[in-house]
CSV table of C-alpha atoms in Angstrom, one decimal:
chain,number,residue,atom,x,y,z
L,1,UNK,CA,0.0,0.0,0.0
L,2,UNK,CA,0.9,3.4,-0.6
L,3,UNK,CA,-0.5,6.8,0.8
L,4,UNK,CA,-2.9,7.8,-2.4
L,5,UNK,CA,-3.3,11.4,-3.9
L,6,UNK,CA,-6.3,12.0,-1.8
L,7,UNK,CA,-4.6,10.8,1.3
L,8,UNK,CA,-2.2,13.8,0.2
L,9,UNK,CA,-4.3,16.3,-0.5
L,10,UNK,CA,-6.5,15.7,2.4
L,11,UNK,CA,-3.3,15.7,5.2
L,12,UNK,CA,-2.4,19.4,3.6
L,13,UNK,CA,-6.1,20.6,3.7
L,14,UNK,CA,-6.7,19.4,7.5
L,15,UNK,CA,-3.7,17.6,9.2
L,16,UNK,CA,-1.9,20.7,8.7
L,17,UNK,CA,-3.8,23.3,9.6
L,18,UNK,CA,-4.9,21.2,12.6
L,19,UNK,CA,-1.2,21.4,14.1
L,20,UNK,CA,-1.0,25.3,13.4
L,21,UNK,CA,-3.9,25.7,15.3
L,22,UNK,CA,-2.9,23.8,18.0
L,23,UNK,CA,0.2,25.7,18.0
L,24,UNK,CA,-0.9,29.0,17.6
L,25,UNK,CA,-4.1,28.6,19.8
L,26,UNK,CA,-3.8,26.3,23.0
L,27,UNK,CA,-7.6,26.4,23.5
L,28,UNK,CA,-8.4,24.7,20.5
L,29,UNK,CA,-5.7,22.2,20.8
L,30,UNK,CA,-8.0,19.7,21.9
L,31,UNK,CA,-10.3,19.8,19.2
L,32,UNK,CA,-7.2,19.9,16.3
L,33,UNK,CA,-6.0,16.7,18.5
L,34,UNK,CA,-9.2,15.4,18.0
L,35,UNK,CA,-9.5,16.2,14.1
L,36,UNK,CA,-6.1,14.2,13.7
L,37,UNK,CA,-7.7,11.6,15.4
L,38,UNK,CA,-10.4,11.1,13.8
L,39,UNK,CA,-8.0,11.4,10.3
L,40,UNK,CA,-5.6,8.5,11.3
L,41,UNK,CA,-9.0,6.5,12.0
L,42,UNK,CA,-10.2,7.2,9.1
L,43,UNK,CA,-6.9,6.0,7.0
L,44,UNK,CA,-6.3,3.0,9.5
L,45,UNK,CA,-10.0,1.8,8.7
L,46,UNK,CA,-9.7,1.8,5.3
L,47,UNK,CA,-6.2,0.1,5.3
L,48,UNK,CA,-7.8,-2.6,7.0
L,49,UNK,CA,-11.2,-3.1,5.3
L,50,UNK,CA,-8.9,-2.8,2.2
L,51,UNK,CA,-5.5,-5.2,2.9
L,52,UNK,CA,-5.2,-8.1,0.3
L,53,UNK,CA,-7.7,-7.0,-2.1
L,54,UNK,CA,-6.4,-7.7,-5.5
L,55,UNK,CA,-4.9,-10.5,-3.8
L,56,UNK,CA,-7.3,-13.4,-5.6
L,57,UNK,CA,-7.0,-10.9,-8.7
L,58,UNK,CA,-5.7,-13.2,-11.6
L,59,UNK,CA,-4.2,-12.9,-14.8
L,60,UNK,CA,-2.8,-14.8,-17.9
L,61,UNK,CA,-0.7,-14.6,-20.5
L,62,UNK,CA,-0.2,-16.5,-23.7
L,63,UNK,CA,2.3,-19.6,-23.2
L,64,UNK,CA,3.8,-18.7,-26.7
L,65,UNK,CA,3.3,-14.7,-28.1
L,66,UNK,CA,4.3,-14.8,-31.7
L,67,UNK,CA,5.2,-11.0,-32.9
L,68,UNK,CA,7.5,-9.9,-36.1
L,69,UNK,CA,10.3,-7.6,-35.9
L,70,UNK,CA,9.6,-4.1,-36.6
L,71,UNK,CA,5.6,-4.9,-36.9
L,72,UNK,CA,3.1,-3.6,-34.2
L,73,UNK,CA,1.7,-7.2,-32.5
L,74,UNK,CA,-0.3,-7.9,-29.2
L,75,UNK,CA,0.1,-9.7,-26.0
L,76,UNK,CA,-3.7,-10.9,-24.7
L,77,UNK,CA,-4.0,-10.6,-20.8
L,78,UNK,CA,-6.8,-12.4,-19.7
L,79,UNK,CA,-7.7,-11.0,-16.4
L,80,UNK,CA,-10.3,-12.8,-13.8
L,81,UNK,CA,-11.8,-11.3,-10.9
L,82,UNK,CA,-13.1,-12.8,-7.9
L,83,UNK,CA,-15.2,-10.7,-6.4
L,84,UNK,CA,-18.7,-10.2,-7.1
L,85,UNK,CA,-18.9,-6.4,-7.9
L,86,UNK,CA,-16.4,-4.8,-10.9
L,87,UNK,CA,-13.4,-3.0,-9.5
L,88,UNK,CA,-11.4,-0.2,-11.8
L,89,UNK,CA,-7.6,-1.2,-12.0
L,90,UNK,CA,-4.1,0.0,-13.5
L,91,UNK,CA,-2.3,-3.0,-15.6
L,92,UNK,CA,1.4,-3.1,-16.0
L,93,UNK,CA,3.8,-5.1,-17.5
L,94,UNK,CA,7.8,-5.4,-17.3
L,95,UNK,CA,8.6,-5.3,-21.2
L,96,UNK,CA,12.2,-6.1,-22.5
L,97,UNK,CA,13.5,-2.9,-23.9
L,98,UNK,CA,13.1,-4.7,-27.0
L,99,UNK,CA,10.1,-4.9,-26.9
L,100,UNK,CA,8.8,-1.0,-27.5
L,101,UNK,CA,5.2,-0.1,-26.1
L,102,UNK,CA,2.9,2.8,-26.4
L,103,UNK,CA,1.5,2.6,-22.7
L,104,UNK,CA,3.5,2.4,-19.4
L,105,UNK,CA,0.1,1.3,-18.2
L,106,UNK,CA,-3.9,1.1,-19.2
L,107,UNK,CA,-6.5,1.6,-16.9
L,108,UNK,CA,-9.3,-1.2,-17.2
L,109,UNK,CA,-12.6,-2.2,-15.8
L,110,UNK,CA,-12.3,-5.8,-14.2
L,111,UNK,CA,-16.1,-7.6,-14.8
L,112,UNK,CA,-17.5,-9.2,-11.5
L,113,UNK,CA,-17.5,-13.0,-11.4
L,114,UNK,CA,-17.6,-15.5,-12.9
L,115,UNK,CA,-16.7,-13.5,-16.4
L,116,UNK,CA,-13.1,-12.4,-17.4
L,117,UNK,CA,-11.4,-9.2,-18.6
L,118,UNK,CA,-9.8,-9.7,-22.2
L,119,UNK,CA,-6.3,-6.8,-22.5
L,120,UNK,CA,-4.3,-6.6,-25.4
L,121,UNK,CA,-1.3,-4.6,-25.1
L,122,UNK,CA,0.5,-3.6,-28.0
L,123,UNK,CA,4.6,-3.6,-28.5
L,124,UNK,CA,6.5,-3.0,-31.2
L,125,UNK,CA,9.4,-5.4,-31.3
L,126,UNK,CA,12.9,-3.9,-32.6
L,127,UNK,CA,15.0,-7.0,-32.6
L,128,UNK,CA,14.4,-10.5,-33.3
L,129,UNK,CA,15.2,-13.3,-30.7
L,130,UNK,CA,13.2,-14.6,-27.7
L,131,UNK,CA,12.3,-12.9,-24.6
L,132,UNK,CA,9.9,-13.8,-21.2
L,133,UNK,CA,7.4,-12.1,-19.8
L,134,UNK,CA,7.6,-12.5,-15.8
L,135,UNK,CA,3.9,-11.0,-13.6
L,136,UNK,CA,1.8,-8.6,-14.5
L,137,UNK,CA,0.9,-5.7,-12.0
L,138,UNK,CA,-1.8,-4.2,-10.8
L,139,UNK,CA,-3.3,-1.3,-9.1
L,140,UNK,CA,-6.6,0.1,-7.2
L,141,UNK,CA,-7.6,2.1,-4.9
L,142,UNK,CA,-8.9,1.5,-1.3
L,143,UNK,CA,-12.1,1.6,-0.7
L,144,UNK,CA,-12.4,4.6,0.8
L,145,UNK,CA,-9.6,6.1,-1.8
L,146,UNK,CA,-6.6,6.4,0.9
L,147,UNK,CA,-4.3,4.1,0.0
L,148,UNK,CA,-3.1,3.4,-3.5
L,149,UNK,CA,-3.3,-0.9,-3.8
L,150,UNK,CA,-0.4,-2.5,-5.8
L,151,UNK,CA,0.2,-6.4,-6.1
L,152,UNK,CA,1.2,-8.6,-8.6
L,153,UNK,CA,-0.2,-11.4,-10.4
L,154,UNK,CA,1.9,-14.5,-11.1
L,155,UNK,CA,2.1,-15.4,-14.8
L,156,UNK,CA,4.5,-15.8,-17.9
L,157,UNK,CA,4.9,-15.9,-21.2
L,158,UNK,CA,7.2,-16.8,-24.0
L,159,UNK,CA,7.8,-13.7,-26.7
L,160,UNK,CA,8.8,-15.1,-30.1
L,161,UNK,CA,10.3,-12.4,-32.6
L,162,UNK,CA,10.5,-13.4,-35.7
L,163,UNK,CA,12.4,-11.5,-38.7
L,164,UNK,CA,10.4,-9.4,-40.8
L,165,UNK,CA,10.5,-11.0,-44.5
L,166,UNK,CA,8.4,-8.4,-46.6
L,167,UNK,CA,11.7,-6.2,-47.5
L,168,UNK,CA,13.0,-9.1,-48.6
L,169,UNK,CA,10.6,-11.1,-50.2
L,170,UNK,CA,10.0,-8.4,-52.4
L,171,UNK,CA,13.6,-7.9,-53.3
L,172,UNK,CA,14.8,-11.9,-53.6
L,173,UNK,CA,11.7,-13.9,-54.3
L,174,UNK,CA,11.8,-12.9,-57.9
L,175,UNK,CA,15.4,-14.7,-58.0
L,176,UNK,CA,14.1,-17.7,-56.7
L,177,UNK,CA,10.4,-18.2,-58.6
L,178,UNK,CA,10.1,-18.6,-62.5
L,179,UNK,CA,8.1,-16.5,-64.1
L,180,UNK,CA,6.3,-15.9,-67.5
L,181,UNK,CA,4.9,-19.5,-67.3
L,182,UNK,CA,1.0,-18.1,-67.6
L,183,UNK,CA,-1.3,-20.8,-69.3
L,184,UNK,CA,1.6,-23.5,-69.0
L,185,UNK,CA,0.4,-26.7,-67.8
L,186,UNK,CA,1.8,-29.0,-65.5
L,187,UNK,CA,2.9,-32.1,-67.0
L,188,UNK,CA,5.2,-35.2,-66.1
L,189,UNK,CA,8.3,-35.4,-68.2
L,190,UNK,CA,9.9,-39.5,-68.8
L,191,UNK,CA,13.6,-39.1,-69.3
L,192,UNK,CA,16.9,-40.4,-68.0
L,193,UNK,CA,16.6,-38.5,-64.7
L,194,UNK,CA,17.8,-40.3,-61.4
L,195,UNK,CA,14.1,-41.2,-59.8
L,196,UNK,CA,12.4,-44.3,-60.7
L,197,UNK,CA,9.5,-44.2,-62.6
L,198,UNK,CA,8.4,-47.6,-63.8
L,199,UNK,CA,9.1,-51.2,-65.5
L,200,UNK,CA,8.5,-51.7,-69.2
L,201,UNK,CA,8.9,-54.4,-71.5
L,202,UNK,CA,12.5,-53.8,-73.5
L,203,UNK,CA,12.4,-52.0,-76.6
L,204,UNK,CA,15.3,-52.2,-79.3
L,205,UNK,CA,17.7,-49.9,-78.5
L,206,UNK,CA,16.9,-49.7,-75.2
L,207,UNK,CA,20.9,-49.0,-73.1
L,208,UNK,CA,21.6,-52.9,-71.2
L,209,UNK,CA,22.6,-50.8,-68.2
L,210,UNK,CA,18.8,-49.4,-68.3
L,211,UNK,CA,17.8,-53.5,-67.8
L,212,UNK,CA,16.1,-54.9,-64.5
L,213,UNK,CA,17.8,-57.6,-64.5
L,214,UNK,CA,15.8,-59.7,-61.5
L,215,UNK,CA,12.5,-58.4,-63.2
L,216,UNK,CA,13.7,-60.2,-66.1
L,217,UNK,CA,14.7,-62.9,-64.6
L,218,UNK,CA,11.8,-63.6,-62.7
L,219,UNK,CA,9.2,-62.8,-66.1
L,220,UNK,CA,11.5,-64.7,-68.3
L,221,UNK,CA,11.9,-61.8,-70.6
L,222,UNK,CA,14.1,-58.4,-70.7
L,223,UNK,CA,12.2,-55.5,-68.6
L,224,UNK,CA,13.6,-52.4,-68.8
L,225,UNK,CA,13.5,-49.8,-65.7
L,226,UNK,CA,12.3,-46.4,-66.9
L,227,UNK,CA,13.5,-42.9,-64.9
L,228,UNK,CA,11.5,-39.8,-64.6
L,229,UNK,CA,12.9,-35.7,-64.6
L,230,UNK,CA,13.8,-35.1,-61.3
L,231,UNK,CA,11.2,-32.4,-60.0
L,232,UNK,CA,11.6,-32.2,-56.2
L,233,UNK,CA,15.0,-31.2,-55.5
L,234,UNK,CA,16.3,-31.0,-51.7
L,235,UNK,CA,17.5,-27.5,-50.9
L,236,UNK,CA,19.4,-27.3,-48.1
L,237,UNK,CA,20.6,-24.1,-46.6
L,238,UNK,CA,23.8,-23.8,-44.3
L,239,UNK,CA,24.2,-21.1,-41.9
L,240,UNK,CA,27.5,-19.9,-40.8
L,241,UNK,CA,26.5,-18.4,-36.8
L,242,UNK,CA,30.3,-18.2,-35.9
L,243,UNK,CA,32.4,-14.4,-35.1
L,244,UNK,CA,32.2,-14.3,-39.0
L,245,UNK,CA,28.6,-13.9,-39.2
L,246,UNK,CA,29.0,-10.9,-36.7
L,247,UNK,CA,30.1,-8.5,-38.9
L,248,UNK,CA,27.6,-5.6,-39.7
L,249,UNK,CA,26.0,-4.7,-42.9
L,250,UNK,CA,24.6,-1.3,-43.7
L,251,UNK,CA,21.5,-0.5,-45.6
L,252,UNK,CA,21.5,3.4,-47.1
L,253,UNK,CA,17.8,2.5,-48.2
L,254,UNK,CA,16.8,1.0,-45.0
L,255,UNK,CA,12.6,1.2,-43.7
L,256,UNK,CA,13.9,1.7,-39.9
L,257,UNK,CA,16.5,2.9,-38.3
L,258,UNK,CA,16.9,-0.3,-36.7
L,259,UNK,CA,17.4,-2.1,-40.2
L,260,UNK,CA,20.3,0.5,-41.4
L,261,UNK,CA,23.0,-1.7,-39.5
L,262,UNK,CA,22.7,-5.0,-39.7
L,263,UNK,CA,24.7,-8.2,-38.9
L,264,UNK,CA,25.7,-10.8,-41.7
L,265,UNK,CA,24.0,-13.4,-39.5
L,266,UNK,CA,20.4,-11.4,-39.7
L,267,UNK,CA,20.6,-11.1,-43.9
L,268,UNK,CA,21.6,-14.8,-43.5
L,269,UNK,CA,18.1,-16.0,-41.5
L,270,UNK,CA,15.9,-13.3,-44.4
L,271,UNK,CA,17.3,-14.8,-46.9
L,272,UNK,CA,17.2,-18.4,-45.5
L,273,UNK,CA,13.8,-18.2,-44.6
L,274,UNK,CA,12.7,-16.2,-47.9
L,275,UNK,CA,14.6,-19.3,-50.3
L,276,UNK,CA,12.5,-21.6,-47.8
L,277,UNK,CA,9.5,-20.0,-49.1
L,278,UNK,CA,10.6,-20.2,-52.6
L,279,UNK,CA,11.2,-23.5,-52.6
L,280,UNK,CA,8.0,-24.1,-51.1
L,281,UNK,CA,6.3,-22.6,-54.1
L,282,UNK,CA,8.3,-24.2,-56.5
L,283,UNK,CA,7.6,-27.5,-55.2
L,284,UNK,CA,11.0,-28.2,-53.6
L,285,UNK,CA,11.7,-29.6,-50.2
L,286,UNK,CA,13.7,-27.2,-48.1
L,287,UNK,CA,16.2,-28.2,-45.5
L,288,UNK,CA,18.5,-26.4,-42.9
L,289,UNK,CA,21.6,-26.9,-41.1
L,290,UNK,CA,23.4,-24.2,-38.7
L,291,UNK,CA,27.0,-24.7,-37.3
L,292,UNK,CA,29.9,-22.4,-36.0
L,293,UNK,CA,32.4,-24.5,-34.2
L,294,UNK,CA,29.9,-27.4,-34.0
L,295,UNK,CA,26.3,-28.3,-35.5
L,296,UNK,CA,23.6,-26.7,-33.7
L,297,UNK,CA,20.7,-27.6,-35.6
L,298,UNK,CA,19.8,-29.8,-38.7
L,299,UNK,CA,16.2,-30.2,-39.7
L,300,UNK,CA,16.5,-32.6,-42.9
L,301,UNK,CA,14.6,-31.5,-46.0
L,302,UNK,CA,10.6,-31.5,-46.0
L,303,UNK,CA,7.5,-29.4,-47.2
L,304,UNK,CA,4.8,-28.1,-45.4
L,305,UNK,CA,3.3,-24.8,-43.5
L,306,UNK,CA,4.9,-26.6,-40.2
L,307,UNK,CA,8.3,-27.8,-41.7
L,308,UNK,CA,8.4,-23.8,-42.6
L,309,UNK,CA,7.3,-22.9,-39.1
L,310,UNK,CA,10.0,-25.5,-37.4
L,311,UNK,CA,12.7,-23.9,-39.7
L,312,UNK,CA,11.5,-20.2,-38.9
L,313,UNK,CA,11.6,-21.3,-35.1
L,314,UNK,CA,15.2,-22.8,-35.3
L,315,UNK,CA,16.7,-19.9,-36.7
L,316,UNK,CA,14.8,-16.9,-34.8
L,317,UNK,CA,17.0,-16.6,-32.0
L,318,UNK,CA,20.1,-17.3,-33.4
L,319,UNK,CA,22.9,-15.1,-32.7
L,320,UNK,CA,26.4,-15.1,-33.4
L,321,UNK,CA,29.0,-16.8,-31.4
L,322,UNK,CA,32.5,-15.8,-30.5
L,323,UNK,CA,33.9,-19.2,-31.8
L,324,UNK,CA,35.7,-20.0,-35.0
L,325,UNK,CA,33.7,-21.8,-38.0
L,326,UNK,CA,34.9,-25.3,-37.9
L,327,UNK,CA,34.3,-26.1,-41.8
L,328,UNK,CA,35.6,-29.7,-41.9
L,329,UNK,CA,32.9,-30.7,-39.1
L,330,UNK,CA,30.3,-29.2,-41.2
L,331,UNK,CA,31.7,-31.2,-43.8
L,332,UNK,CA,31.6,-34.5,-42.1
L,333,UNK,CA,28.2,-34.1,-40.7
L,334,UNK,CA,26.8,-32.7,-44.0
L,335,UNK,CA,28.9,-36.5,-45.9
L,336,UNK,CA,27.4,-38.9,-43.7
L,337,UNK,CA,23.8,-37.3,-43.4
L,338,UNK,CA,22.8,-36.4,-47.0
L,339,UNK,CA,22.8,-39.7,-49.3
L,340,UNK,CA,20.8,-38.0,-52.0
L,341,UNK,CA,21.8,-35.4,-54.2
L,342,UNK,CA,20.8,-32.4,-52.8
């Protein structure tokens, strides 16, 4: 509890001029001792009647708060009230100063029980990575309007920034994604790629390497294996997040402020993420590996909304480390993993 701007205002309008009255006329002491009195009474009562409050006052927050860099988002509160009558609060929350905000607090009416208050508090985030959320505060007054109530309200959340990609899809996704193909149709192609296609009876000409030989063997008669054009490639992307990757980058043309100085390693997760989504559209699978002096993370090459999302969320927080690249690991790793060409 803390003494509330009434509290303030009403000591200077009558504690004070109780004691110079006291002081300046003894005959009237009794009744300025008396006003104090009855002031102090006054404050205790309400301290009492008003101690632990916002006590059973609840609140939530999202286990996982997905937001973009550089893009206003919102964290939901979800606020519940116990009481049976609604109560006017002050909501705060302890932001990373990442994580930029337009309030220091908003003032909210909590609903009676059994319903719940819905907050969304909006942040701008100016860097990418992860950050937590730790209580979230709140204020009222007493009942009476002495005292100033604060408490805190155990919950937690996880803050996911993710790079911004529109910058960049605008600028690289026309490297990646053929164009001009209007009123082409799909269609399979059979030639001498590397994926099976199918068995056929042999045909004159036909190369003896091309022969299934235990096809043949077992039908009494040459079959020949047929290949198709390979379509799906594997695209794999490997991410240097050693000292090298450290280095900065600077944009003349930047959006933000934030975005004219950059590190190698940020342009490495845009453009990572923005070949991911090429590939995606072009029908390829998409694969990633990062590594410094070791392998952090390999995620072997699929398709999907949530292979995309597992590949955004392995390279989000990645930051540079003070380590030299170990090449020949990376190497090794990517040898014994990757059987297909890729």
């Amino acid at each position: 509890m803390t003494p509330s701007p009434l509290m303030l205002w009403t000591t200077a309008l009558v504690a004070l001029p109780a004691l110079t009255v006291r002081a300046l006329v003894p005959e009237y002491a009794p009744a300025a001792i008396g006003t104090l009195f009855v002031l102090a009474l006054w404050a205790i009562f309400d301290a009492l009647a008003s101690h632990g409050s916002l006590r059973n006052i609840s609140a939530e927050l999202p286990d996982v708060a997905r937001l973009t860099k550089c893009r206003e988002g919102v964290i939901e509160i979800l606020l519940t009230n116990p009481s049976n009558r609604s109560r006017r609060v002050r909501i705060a929350l302890s932001l990373p100063r990442e994580l930029e905000s337009p309030y220091e607090s908003l003032r909210t009416n909590l609903s009676p029980a059994p319903l719940q208050t819905k907050l969304s508090w909006q942040c701008t985030p100016k860097k990418r990575g992860n950050y937590h959320l730790e209580n979230v505060y709140v204020e009222s007054s007493s009942l009476l309007g002495m005292w100033t109530i604060r408490a805190q309200a155990n919950a937690s959340a996880e803050v996911r920034v993710y790079p911004d990609l529109r910058r960049d899809r605008r600028s690289l996704a026309a490297l990646f994604l053929n164009r001009g193909a209007f009123g082409i149709h799909a269609q399979r192609q059979v030639g001498q790629g590397r994926e099976f296609e199918k068995l056929r009876e042999y045909v004159p000409g036909d190369s003896f390497t091309d022969i299934h030989w235990k096809a043949t063997a077992k039908r009494g008669r040459p079959v020949t294996k047929l290949y198709q054009v390979e379509r799906t490639q594997e695209v794999y992307v490997l991410i240097d997040a050693s000292r090298l990757a450290a280095r900065t980058v600077t944009f003349e043309d930047a959006a933000s402020p934030d975005d004219r100085v950059v590190t190698q390693l940020e342009r490495f997760v845009s453009a990572a993420l923005v070949l991911g989504l090429a590939a995606e559209r072009q029908g390829d699978l998409f694969g990633l590996l990062t590594f410094s002096d070791g392998i952090h993370r390999f995620l072997r090459a699929r398709s999907g909304k949530g292979h995309f999302d597992a590949c955004r969320d392995a390279l989000y927080a990645l930051e540079p480390r003070t380590v030299t690249p170990d090449f020949s690991e990376m190497a090794s790793f990517v040898r014994t993993r990757l059987r297909r060409r890729a």
